[in-house]
GROMACS .gro file of N, CA, C and O in nm:
model
  356
    1VAL      N    1  -4.982  -1.017  -3.966
    1VAL     CA    2  -4.901  -1.140  -4.028
    1VAL      C    3  -4.786  -1.036  -4.112
    1VAL      O    4  -4.863  -0.974  -4.209
    2ASP      N    5  -4.676  -1.042  -4.087
    2ASP     CA    6  -4.576  -0.994  -4.173
    2ASP      C    7  -4.549  -1.083  -4.295
    2ASP      O    8  -4.519  -1.200  -4.276
    3PHE      N    9  -4.503  -1.052  -4.390
    3PHE     CA   10  -4.468  -1.111  -4.523
    3PHE      C   11  -4.329  -1.055  -4.565
    3PHE      O   12  -4.302  -0.949  -4.559
    4VAL      N   13  -4.244  -1.158  -4.598
    4VAL     CA   14  -4.118  -1.144  -4.636
    4VAL      C   15  -4.091  -1.177  -4.767
    4VAL      O   16  -4.131  -1.291  -4.812
    5THR      N   17  -4.064  -1.095  -4.857
    5THR     CA   18  -4.024  -1.114  -5.001
    5THR      C   19  -3.888  -1.151  -5.029
    5THR      O   20  -3.816  -1.057  -4.988
    6VAL      N   21  -3.856  -1.243  -5.063
    6VAL     CA   22  -3.712  -1.287  -5.078
    6VAL      C   23  -3.671  -1.234  -5.247
    6VAL      O   24  -3.758  -1.311  -5.329
    7VAL      N   25  -3.576  -1.167  -5.251
    7VAL     CA   26  -3.540  -1.152  -5.373
    7VAL      C   27  -3.441  -1.245  -5.429
    7VAL      O   28  -3.353  -1.256  -5.366
    8ASN      N   29  -3.451  -1.298  -5.528
    8ASN     CA   30  -3.372  -1.403  -5.610
    8ASN      C   31  -3.317  -1.351  -5.721
    8ASN      O   32  -3.410  -1.352  -5.813
    9CYS      N   33  -3.184  -1.350  -5.747
    9CYS     CA   34  -3.124  -1.300  -5.873
    9CYS      C   35  -3.112  -1.398  -5.980
    9CYS      O   36  -3.064  -1.402  -6.086
   10GLY      N   37  -3.120  -1.535  -5.941
   10GLY     CA   38  -3.115  -1.644  -6.044
   10GLY      C   39  -2.976  -1.692  -6.061
   10GLY      O   40  -2.882  -1.664  -5.998
   11ASP      N   41  -2.938  -1.780  -6.166
   11ASP     CA   42  -2.825  -1.817  -6.179
   11ASP      C   43  -2.746  -1.695  -6.228
   11ASP      O   44  -2.772  -1.614  -6.327
   12PRO      N   45  -2.617  -1.689  -6.180
   12PRO     CA   46  -2.532  -1.566  -6.233
   12PRO      C   47  -2.474  -1.576  -6.346
   12PRO      O   48  -2.394  -1.481  -6.388
   13GLY      N   49  -2.488  -1.703  -6.405
   13GLY     CA   50  -2.418  -1.725  -6.551
   13GLY      C   51  -2.261  -1.788  -6.534
   13GLY      O   52  -2.218  -1.777  -6.443
   14HIS      N   53  -2.242  -1.866  -6.653
   14HIS     CA   54  -2.108  -1.943  -6.656
   14HIS      C   55  -2.040  -1.837  -6.719
   14HIS      O   56  -2.050  -1.766  -6.832
   15ILE      N   57  -1.903  -1.849  -6.682
   15ILE     CA   58  -1.784  -1.741  -6.718
   15ILE      C   59  -1.712  -1.857  -6.764
   15ILE      O   60  -1.637  -1.939  -6.691
   16PRO      N   61  -1.645  -1.866  -6.887
   16PRO     CA   62  -1.559  -1.966  -6.944
   16PRO      C   63  -1.429  -1.963  -6.864
   16PRO      O   64  -1.376  -1.880  -6.828
   17HIS      N   65  -1.372  -2.089  -6.837
   17HIS     CA   66  -1.268  -2.107  -6.777
   17HIS      C   67  -1.253  -2.069  -6.648
   17HIS      O   68  -1.148  -2.018  -6.596
   18SER      N   69  -1.346  -2.090  -6.563
   18SER     CA   70  -1.389  -2.047  -6.428
   18SER      C   71  -1.474  -2.115  -6.345
   18SER      O   72  -1.546  -2.204  -6.412
   19ARG      N   73  -1.475  -2.108  -6.228
   19ARG     CA   74  -1.578  -2.171  -6.129
   19ARG      C   75  -1.616  -2.053  -6.054
   19ARG      O   76  -1.569  -1.949  -6.018
   20HIS      N   77  -1.744  -2.089  -5.995
   20HIS     CA   78  -1.791  -2.005  -5.874
   20HIS      C   79  -1.871  -2.068  -5.784
   20HIS      O   80  -1.927  -2.193  -5.794
   21SER      N   81  -1.888  -2.008  -5.658
   21SER     CA   82  -1.956  -2.043  -5.552
   21SER      C   83  -2.042  -1.917  -5.489
   21SER      O   84  -2.006  -1.810  -5.492
   22GLY      N   85  -2.143  -1.955  -5.425
   22GLY     CA   86  -2.222  -1.853  -5.332
   22GLY      C   87  -2.364  -1.868  -5.377
   22GLY      O   88  -2.407  -1.962  -5.448
   23GLY      N   89  -2.443  -1.748  -5.292
   23GLY     CA   90  -2.590  -1.776  -5.293
   23GLY      C   91  -2.660  -1.696  -5.422
   23GLY      O   92  -2.586  -1.635  -5.497
   24HIS      N   93  -2.777  -1.691  -5.412
   24HIS     CA   94  -2.848  -1.630  -5.515
   24HIS      C   95  -2.947  -1.531  -5.476
   24HIS      O   96  -3.039  -1.442  -5.568
   25ASN      N   97  -2.954  -1.502  -5.340
   25ASN     CA   98  -3.065  -1.418  -5.287
   25ASN      C   99  -3.011  -1.277  -5.276
   25ASN      O  100  -2.868  -1.256  -5.262
   26TYR      N  101  -3.096  -1.174  -5.240
   26TYR     CA  102  -3.045  -1.036  -5.207
   26TYR      C  103  -2.948  -1.049  -5.117
   26TYR      O  104  -2.941  -1.089  -5.001
   27GLY      N  105  -2.824  -0.962  -5.135
   27GLY     CA  106  -2.730  -0.942  -5.043
   27GLY      C  107  -2.612  -1.049  -5.057
   27GLY      O  108  -2.497  -1.015  -5.026
   28ASP      N  109  -2.642  -1.165  -5.122
   28ASP     CA  110  -2.544  -1.269  -5.152
   28ASP      C  111  -2.430  -1.244  -5.267
   28ASP      O  112  -2.456  -1.166  -5.349
   29THR      N  113  -2.315  -1.291  -5.229
   29THR     CA  114  -2.199  -1.247  -5.320
   29THR      C  115  -2.170  -1.393  -5.378
   29THR      O  116  -2.149  -1.483  -5.321
   30VAL      N  117  -2.155  -1.390  -5.496
   30VAL     CA  118  -2.108  -1.502  -5.596
   30VAL      C  119  -1.979  -1.487  -5.627
   30VAL      O  120  -1.923  -1.388  -5.678
   31THR      N  121  -1.876  -1.566  -5.591
   31THR     CA  122  -1.735  -1.532  -5.596
   31THR      C  123  -1.679  -1.656  -5.714
   31THR      O  124  -1.719  -1.762  -5.723
   32TYR      N  125  -1.608  -1.570  -5.814
   32TYR     CA  126  -1.554  -1.644  -5.934
   32TYR      C  127  -1.394  -1.651  -5.914
   32TYR      O  128  -1.347  -1.606  -5.848
   33SER      N  129  -1.344  -1.771  -5.959
   33SER     CA  130  -1.209  -1.783  -5.980
   33SER      C  131  -1.168  -1.859  -6.120
   33SER      O  132  -1.253  -1.935  -6.160
   34CYS      N  133  -1.054  -1.829  -6.148
   34CYS     CA  134  -1.023  -1.858  -6.289
   34CYS      C  135  -0.956  -2.028  -6.255
   34CYS      O  136  -0.884  -2.041  -6.158
   35LYS      N  137  -0.973  -2.131  -6.356
   35LYS     CA  138  -0.930  -2.247  -6.338
   35LYS      C  139  -0.793  -2.247  -6.359
   35LYS      O  140  -0.724  -2.152  -6.401
   36THR      N  141  -0.739  -2.372  -6.331
   36THR     CA  142  -0.588  -2.372  -6.355
   36THR      C  143  -0.552  -2.353  -6.490
   36THR      O  144  -0.605  -2.387  -6.588
   37PHE      N  145  -0.410  -2.299  -6.513
   37PHE     CA  146  -0.379  -2.240  -6.663
   37PHE      C  147  -0.432  -2.132  -6.684
   37PHE      O  148  -0.399  -2.092  -6.819
   38PHE      N  149  -0.535  -2.055  -6.618
   38PHE     CA  150  -0.576  -1.936  -6.651
   38PHE      C  151  -0.569  -1.808  -6.557
   38PHE      O  152  -0.564  -1.859  -6.412
   39SER      N  153  -0.561  -1.701  -6.582
   39SER     CA  154  -0.565  -1.583  -6.490
   39SER      C  155  -0.646  -1.485  -6.535
   39SER      O  156  -0.717  -1.468  -6.630
   40ARG      N  157  -0.694  -1.399  -6.418
   40ARG     CA  158  -0.795  -1.288  -6.461
   40ARG      C  159  -0.731  -1.177  -6.545
   40ARG      O  160  -0.619  -1.142  -6.534
   41LYS      N  161  -0.791  -1.149  -6.638
   41LYS     CA  162  -0.749  -1.052  -6.746
   41LYS      C  163  -0.833  -0.951  -6.743
   41LYS      O  164  -0.769  -0.826  -6.735
   42SER      N  165  -0.964  -0.934  -6.706
   42SER     CA  166  -1.031  -0.803  -6.660
   42SER      C  167  -1.159  -0.861  -6.564
   42SER      O  168  -1.182  -0.959  -6.564
   43GLY      N  169  -1.233  -0.757  -6.523
   43GLY     CA  170  -1.381  -0.813  -6.463
   43GLY      C  171  -1.350  -0.816  -6.309
   43GLY      O  172  -1.220  -0.789  -6.263
   44ASP      N  173  -1.450  -0.856  -6.242
   44ASP     CA  174  -1.443  -0.862  -6.092
   44ASP      C  175  -1.454  -1.025  -6.068
   44ASP      O  176  -1.502  -1.080  -6.153
   45TYR      N  177  -1.384  -1.032  -5.945
   45TYR     CA  178  -1.379  -1.164  -5.908
   45TYR      C  179  -1.534  -1.191  -5.817
   45TYR      O  180  -1.571  -1.330  -5.792
   46GLY      N  181  -1.611  -1.117  -5.814
   46GLY     CA  182  -1.735  -1.132  -5.756
   46GLY      C  183  -1.869  -1.066  -5.796
   46GLY      O  184  -1.840  -0.953  -5.860
   47LYS      N  185  -1.966  -1.135  -5.807
   47LYS     CA  186  -2.085  -1.036  -5.817
   47LYS      C  187  -2.207  -1.022  -5.721
   47LYS      O  188  -2.200  -1.130  -5.644
   48VAL      N  189  -2.278  -0.909  -5.694
   48VAL     CA  190  -2.348  -0.909  -5.577
   48VAL      C  191  -2.513  -0.915  -5.649
   48VAL      O  192  -2.523  -0.826  -5.727
   49CYS      N  193  -2.583  -0.995  -5.549
   49CYS     CA  194  -2.725  -1.009  -5.596
   49CYS      C  195  -2.795  -0.857  -5.533
   49CYS      O  196  -2.786  -0.843  -5.417
   50THR      N  197  -2.857  -0.789  -5.615
   50THR     CA  198  -2.931  -0.669  -5.576
   50THR      C  199  -3.064  -0.671  -5.521
   50THR      O  200  -3.135  -0.767  -5.579
   51ALA      N  201  -3.117  -0.568  -5.461
   51ALA     CA  202  -3.254  -0.554  -5.434
   51ALA      C  203  -3.344  -0.557  -5.539
   51ALA      O  204  -3.487  -0.629  -5.528
   52THR      N  205  -3.313  -0.505  -5.672
   52THR     CA  206  -3.396  -0.532  -5.799
   52THR      C  207  -3.373  -0.680  -5.847
   52THR      O  208  -3.451  -0.684  -5.966
   53GLY      N  209  -3.296  -0.772  -5.790
   53GLY     CA  210  -3.310  -0.889  -5.871
   53GLY      C  211  -3.206  -0.912  -5.958
   53GLY      O  212  -3.191  -1.009  -6.059
   54ASN      N  213  -3.093  -0.817  -5.964
   54ASN     CA  214  -2.962  -0.814  -6.079
   54ASN      C  215  -2.900  -0.844  -6.005
   54ASN      O  216  -2.844  -0.819  -5.891
   55TRP      N  217  -2.776  -0.878  -6.104
   55TRP     CA  218  -2.640  -0.921  -6.057
   55TRP      C  219  -2.546  -0.810  -6.090
   55TRP      O  220  -2.557  -0.733  -6.190
   56ALA      N  221  -2.475  -0.741  -5.985
   56ALA     CA  222  -2.401  -0.608  -5.992
   56ALA      C  223  -2.258  -0.670  -5.997
   56ALA      O  224  -2.207  -0.752  -5.917
   57GLY      N  225  -2.173  -0.620  -6.103
   57GLY     CA  226  -2.045  -0.653  -6.098
   57GLY      C  227  -1.964  -0.658  -6.242
   57GLY      O  228  -2.079  -0.719  -6.343
   58LYS      N  229  -1.882  -0.635  -6.267
   58LYS     CA  230  -1.812  -0.659  -6.422
   58LYS      C  231  -1.785  -0.819  -6.450
   58LYS      O  232  -1.731  -0.859  -6.349
   59PRO      N  233  -1.831  -0.877  -6.540
   59PRO     CA  234  -1.808  -1.003  -6.558
   59PRO      C  235  -1.657  -1.037  -6.560
   59PRO      O  236  -1.570  -0.964  -6.624
   60LEU      N  237  -1.600  -1.126  -6.492
   60LEU     CA  238  -1.467  -1.179  -6.506
   60LEU      C  239  -1.448  -1.237  -6.642
   60LEU      O  240  -1.517  -1.305  -6.705
   61VAL      N  241  -1.304  -1.203  -6.665
   61VAL     CA  242  -1.252  -1.263  -6.803
   61VAL      C  243  -1.120  -1.344  -6.760
   61VAL      O  244  -1.032  -1.282  -6.720
   62CYS      N  245  -1.120  -1.460  -6.793
   62CYS     CA  246  -1.019  -1.541  -6.752
   62CYS      C  247  -0.938  -1.576  -6.878
   62CYS      O  248  -0.992  -1.610  -6.965
   63ALA      N  249  -0.823  -1.556  -6.904
   63ALA     CA  250  -0.722  -1.576  -6.999
   63ALA      C  251  -0.614  -1.676  -6.980
   63ALA      O  252  -0.571  -1.679  -6.865
   64SER      N  253  -0.581  -1.750  -7.079
   64SER     CA  254  -0.453  -1.855  -7.070
   64SER      C  255  -0.344  -1.784  -7.019
   64SER      O  256  -0.306  -1.667  -7.044
   65LYS      N  257  -0.248  -1.873  -6.932
   65LYS     CA  258  -0.154  -1.821  -6.874
   65LYS      C  259  -0.036  -1.842  -6.997
   65LYS      O  260   0.056  -1.791  -6.964
   66PHE      N  261  -0.061  -1.900  -7.104
   66PHE     CA  262   0.027  -1.943  -7.198
   66PHE      C  263  -0.012  -1.853  -7.325
   66PHE      O  264  -0.112  -1.884  -7.385
   67ASP      N  265   0.078  -1.791  -7.338
   67ASP     CA  266   0.081  -1.719  -7.494
   67ASP      C  267   0.107  -1.812  -7.575
   67ASP      O  268   0.169  -1.926  -7.537
   68GLY      N  269   0.110  -1.778  -7.720
   68GLY     CA  270   0.185  -1.895  -7.803
   68GLY      C  271   0.290  -1.941  -7.788
   68GLY      O  272   0.306  -2.076  -7.799
   69GLN      N  273   0.369  -1.865  -7.776
   69GLN     CA  274   0.520  -1.924  -7.737
   69GLN      C  275   0.532  -2.005  -7.638
   69GLN      O  276   0.584  -2.130  -7.646
   70HIS      N  277   0.475  -1.967  -7.511
   70HIS     CA  278   0.471  -2.042  -7.404
   70HIS      C  279   0.411  -2.167  -7.408
   70HIS      O  280   0.448  -2.274  -7.390
   71PHE      N  281   0.291  -2.161  -7.480
   71PHE     CA  282   0.215  -2.297  -7.497
   71PHE      C  283   0.300  -2.381  -7.585
   71PHE      O  284   0.286  -2.511  -7.563
   72PHE      N  285   0.373  -2.355  -7.691
   72PHE     CA  286   0.437  -2.435  -7.783
   72PHE      C  287   0.549  -2.478  -7.701
   72PHE      O  288   0.568  -2.616  -7.711
   73VAL      N  289   0.619  -2.420  -7.604
   73VAL     CA  290   0.711  -2.485  -7.536
   73VAL      C  291   0.664  -2.600  -7.432
   73VAL      O  292   0.711  -2.696  -7.429
   74PHE      N  293   0.534  -2.559  -7.362
   74PHE     CA  294   0.510  -2.636  -7.276
   74PHE      C  295   0.438  -2.777  -7.367
   74PHE      O  296   0.444  -2.894  -7.318
   75ARG      N  297   0.384  -2.772  -7.461
   75ARG     CA  298   0.330  -2.876  -7.555
   75ARG      C  299   0.443  -2.963  -7.590
   75ARG      O  300   0.432  -3.096  -7.571
   76ASN      N  301   0.558  -2.915  -7.637
   76ASN     CA  302   0.678  -2.972  -7.673
   76ASN      C  303   0.751  -3.055  -7.547
   76ASN      O  304   0.768  -3.179  -7.559
   77PHE      N  305   0.722  -2.977  -7.421
   77PHE     CA  306   0.774  -3.062  -7.329
   77PHE      C  307   0.680  -3.187  -7.268
   77PHE      O  308   0.752  -3.278  -7.244
   78MET      N  309   0.564  -3.152  -7.275
   78MET     CA  310   0.477  -3.271  -7.244
   78MET      C  311   0.493  -3.366  -7.363
   78MET      O  312   0.475  -3.493  -7.306
   79PHE      N  313   0.511  -3.366  -7.468
   79PHE     CA  314   0.534  -3.432  -7.578
   79PHE      C  315   0.670  -3.520  -7.551
   79PHE      O  316   0.660  -3.666  -7.546
   80VAL      N  317   0.765  -3.480  -7.502
   80VAL     CA  318   0.898  -3.531  -7.479
   80VAL      C  319   0.887  -3.620  -7.348
   80VAL      O  320   0.937  -3.734  -7.333
   81PHE      N  321   0.822  -3.569  -7.228
   81PHE     CA  322   0.796  -3.628  -7.132
   81PHE      C  323   0.730  -3.768  -7.163
   81PHE      O  324   0.742  -3.862  -7.117
   82LEU      N  325   0.631  -3.744  -7.236
   82LEU     CA  326   0.520  -3.892  -7.270
   82LEU      C  327   0.599  -3.990  -7.378
   82LEU      O  328   0.616  -4.107  -7.317
   83VAL      N  329   0.693  -3.951  -7.449
   83VAL     CA  330   0.755  -4.038  -7.527
   83VAL      C  331   0.871  -4.100  -7.420
   83VAL      O  332   0.878  -4.221  -7.423
   84ALA      N  333   0.951  -4.024  -7.356
   84ALA     CA  334   1.018  -4.082  -7.235
   84ALA      C  335   0.954  -4.184  -7.154
   84ALA      O  336   1.024  -4.289  -7.119
   85HIS      N  337   0.845  -4.158  -7.095
   85HIS     CA  338   0.775  -4.241  -6.990
   85HIS      C  339   0.718  -4.386  -7.093
   85HIS      O  340   0.748  -4.474  -7.018
   86ILE      N  341   0.679  -4.369  -7.205
   86ILE     CA  342   0.640  -4.472  -7.296
   86ILE      C  343   0.774  -4.566  -7.324
   86ILE      O  344   0.776  -4.695  -7.282
   87LEU      N  345   0.873  -4.505  -7.352
   87LEU     CA  346   1.013  -4.584  -7.369
   87LEU      C  347   1.078  -4.636  -7.235
   87LEU      O  348   1.144  -4.770  -7.260
   88GLN      N  349   1.039  -4.585  -7.119
   88GLN     CA  350   1.070  -4.643  -6.987
   88GLN      C  351   1.015  -4.752  -6.973
   88GLN      O  352   1.063  -4.858  -6.902
   89ASN      N  353   0.882  -4.767  -6.993
   89ASN     CA  354   0.804  -4.878  -6.968
   89ASN      C  355   0.798  -4.990  -7.097
   89ASN      O  356   0.785  -5.078  -7.112
   0.00000   0.00000   0.00000
């Protein structure tokens, strides 16, 4: 009788402002992507489950696409849009 040991790396962990998908067993890759309004600042888009049961790969860092100035403009635009919508109704 042959026995097969399945190596499971467990939960790859949550990365702020991202989502992930993929398996948790040896050889599986978990792929990360940044959520809307965020983009990759550093790190890898994926982690690989190794034979030792650890995740390999640099953690993805997702940063806001809006720096302070752009966020201020965006926020003001949304406020004006909201007021115009209210006044039309």
